[in-house]
Amino acid sequence: SCEISNPLGKDTCEALFRVKTPPKCQREPDEQRVPLGETLKVKIPINGK
């Protein structure tokens, strides 16, 4: 699924992606700690086609 947001609000949608090359992270994510049962969202820049 996709989620877009800006200061005026947010929206979500479902989409089908055709992956032509394996994705590659541009950097490693920072270490995170989250309480048990909580949700963690991480934004990581990736490259791929």
Coordinates of N, CA and C in Angstrom, one line a residue:
S1 N 0.8 -1.2 0.0 CA 0.0 0.0 0.0 C 0.9 1.2 0.0
C2 N 0.3 2.3 -0.4 CA 1.0 3.6 -0.4 C 0.3 4.6 0.5
E3 N 1.1 5.4 1.2 CA 0.5 6.5 2.0 C 1.2 7.8 1.6
I4 N 0.4 8.8 1.3 CA 1.0 10.1 1.0 C 0.4 11.1 2.1
S5 N 1.2 12.1 2.4 CA 0.8 13.1 3.4 C 1.5 14.4 3.2
N6 N 0.8 15.5 3.7 CA 1.3 16.8 3.7 C 0.7 17.5 4.9
P7 N 1.0 18.8 5.1 CA 0.4 19.5 6.3 C -1.2 19.5 6.2
L8 N -1.8 19.3 5.1 CA -3.2 19.4 4.9 C -4.0 18.1 5.1
G9 N -3.2 17.0 5.2 CA -3.9 15.7 5.4 C -3.1 14.6 4.8
K10 N -3.7 13.4 4.8 CA -3.1 12.3 4.2 C -4.1 11.4 3.5
D11 N -3.6 10.5 2.6 CA -4.5 9.6 1.9 C -3.7 8.3 1.7
T12 N -4.4 7.2 1.5 CA -3.7 5.9 1.2 C -4.3 5.3 0.0
C13 N -3.6 4.4 -0.6 CA -4.1 3.7 -1.8 C -3.4 2.3 -1.9
E14 N -4.0 1.4 -2.7 CA -3.3 0.2 -3.0 C -2.8 0.2 -4.4
A15 N -1.7 -0.4 -4.7 CA -1.1 -0.4 -6.0 C -0.3 -1.6 -6.2
L16 N -0.2 -2.0 -7.5 CA 0.6 -3.2 -7.9 C 1.9 -2.6 -8.5
F17 N 3.0 -3.1 -8.0 CA 4.3 -2.7 -8.4 C 5.0 -3.9 -9.1
R18 N 5.5 -3.6 -10.3 CA 6.3 -4.6 -11.0 C 7.8 -4.3 -10.8
V19 N 8.5 -5.2 -10.1 CA 9.9 -4.9 -9.7 C 10.7 -5.5 -10.8
K20 N 11.5 -4.7 -11.5 CA 12.4 -5.1 -12.5 C 13.8 -5.4 -12.0
T21 N 14.3 -4.8 -11.0 CA 15.6 -5.0 -10.4 C 15.4 -5.1 -8.9
P22 N 16.2 -5.8 -8.2 CA 16.0 -5.8 -6.7 C 16.3 -4.4 -6.1
P23 N 15.5 -4.0 -5.1 CA 15.7 -2.7 -4.5 C 17.0 -2.7 -3.7
K24 N 17.6 -1.6 -3.6 CA 18.8 -1.4 -2.8 C 18.6 -0.2 -1.9
C25 N 18.9 -0.4 -0.6 CA 18.8 0.7 0.3 C 19.9 1.7 0.1
Q26 N 19.7 3.0 0.1 CA 20.7 4.0 -0.1 C 21.5 4.2 1.2
R27 N 20.9 3.9 2.3 CA 21.6 4.0 3.6 C 20.9 3.0 4.6
E28 N 21.6 2.6 5.6 CA 21.1 1.7 6.7 C 20.2 2.5 7.6
P29 N 19.1 2.0 8.1 CA 18.2 2.7 9.0 C 18.9 2.8 10.4
D30 N 18.6 3.9 11.1 CA 19.1 4.1 12.4 C 18.5 3.1 13.4
E31 N 19.2 2.7 14.4 CA 18.6 1.8 15.4 C 17.4 2.4 16.1
Q32 N 16.4 1.6 16.2 CA 15.1 2.1 16.9 C 14.7 1.1 18.0
R33 N 14.1 1.7 19.0 CA 13.5 0.8 20.0 C 12.0 1.2 20.2
V34 N 11.2 0.2 20.2 CA 9.8 0.4 20.2 C 9.2 -0.5 21.3
P35 N 8.3 0.0 22.1 CA 7.6 -0.9 23.1 C 6.9 -2.1 22.4
L36 N 6.9 -3.2 23.1 CA 6.2 -4.4 22.6 C 4.8 -4.1 22.2
G37 N 4.4 -4.5 21.0 CA 3.0 -4.3 20.6 C 2.8 -3.0 19.8
E38 N 3.8 -2.1 19.8 CA 3.6 -0.8 19.1 C 4.1 -1.0 17.7
T39 N 3.6 0.0 16.8 CA 4.0 0.0 15.4 C 5.2 0.9 15.2
L40 N 6.1 0.4 14.3 CA 7.2 1.2 13.9 C 7.2 1.5 12.4
K41 N 7.3 2.8 12.0 CA 7.4 3.1 10.6 C 8.8 3.7 10.4
V42 N 9.4 3.2 9.4 CA 10.8 3.6 9.0 C 10.8 4.1 7.6
K43 N 11.3 5.3 7.3 CA 11.5 5.7 5.9 C 12.9 5.6 5.5
I44 N 13.1 4.8 4.5 CA 14.5 4.5 4.0 C 14.5 4.8 2.5
P45 N 15.4 5.7 2.0 CA 15.5 5.9 0.6 C 16.0 4.6 -0.1
I46 N 15.4 4.3 -1.2 CA 15.9 3.1 -2.0 C 16.0 3.4 -3.4
N47 N 16.8 2.6 -4.1 CA 16.9 2.7 -5.6 C 16.4 1.4 -6.2
G48 N 15.9 1.4 -7.4 CA 15.5 0.2 -8.1 C 14.6 0.6 -9.3
K49 N 14.2 -0.4 -10.0 CA 13.3 -0.1 -11.2 C 12.2 -1.1 -11.2

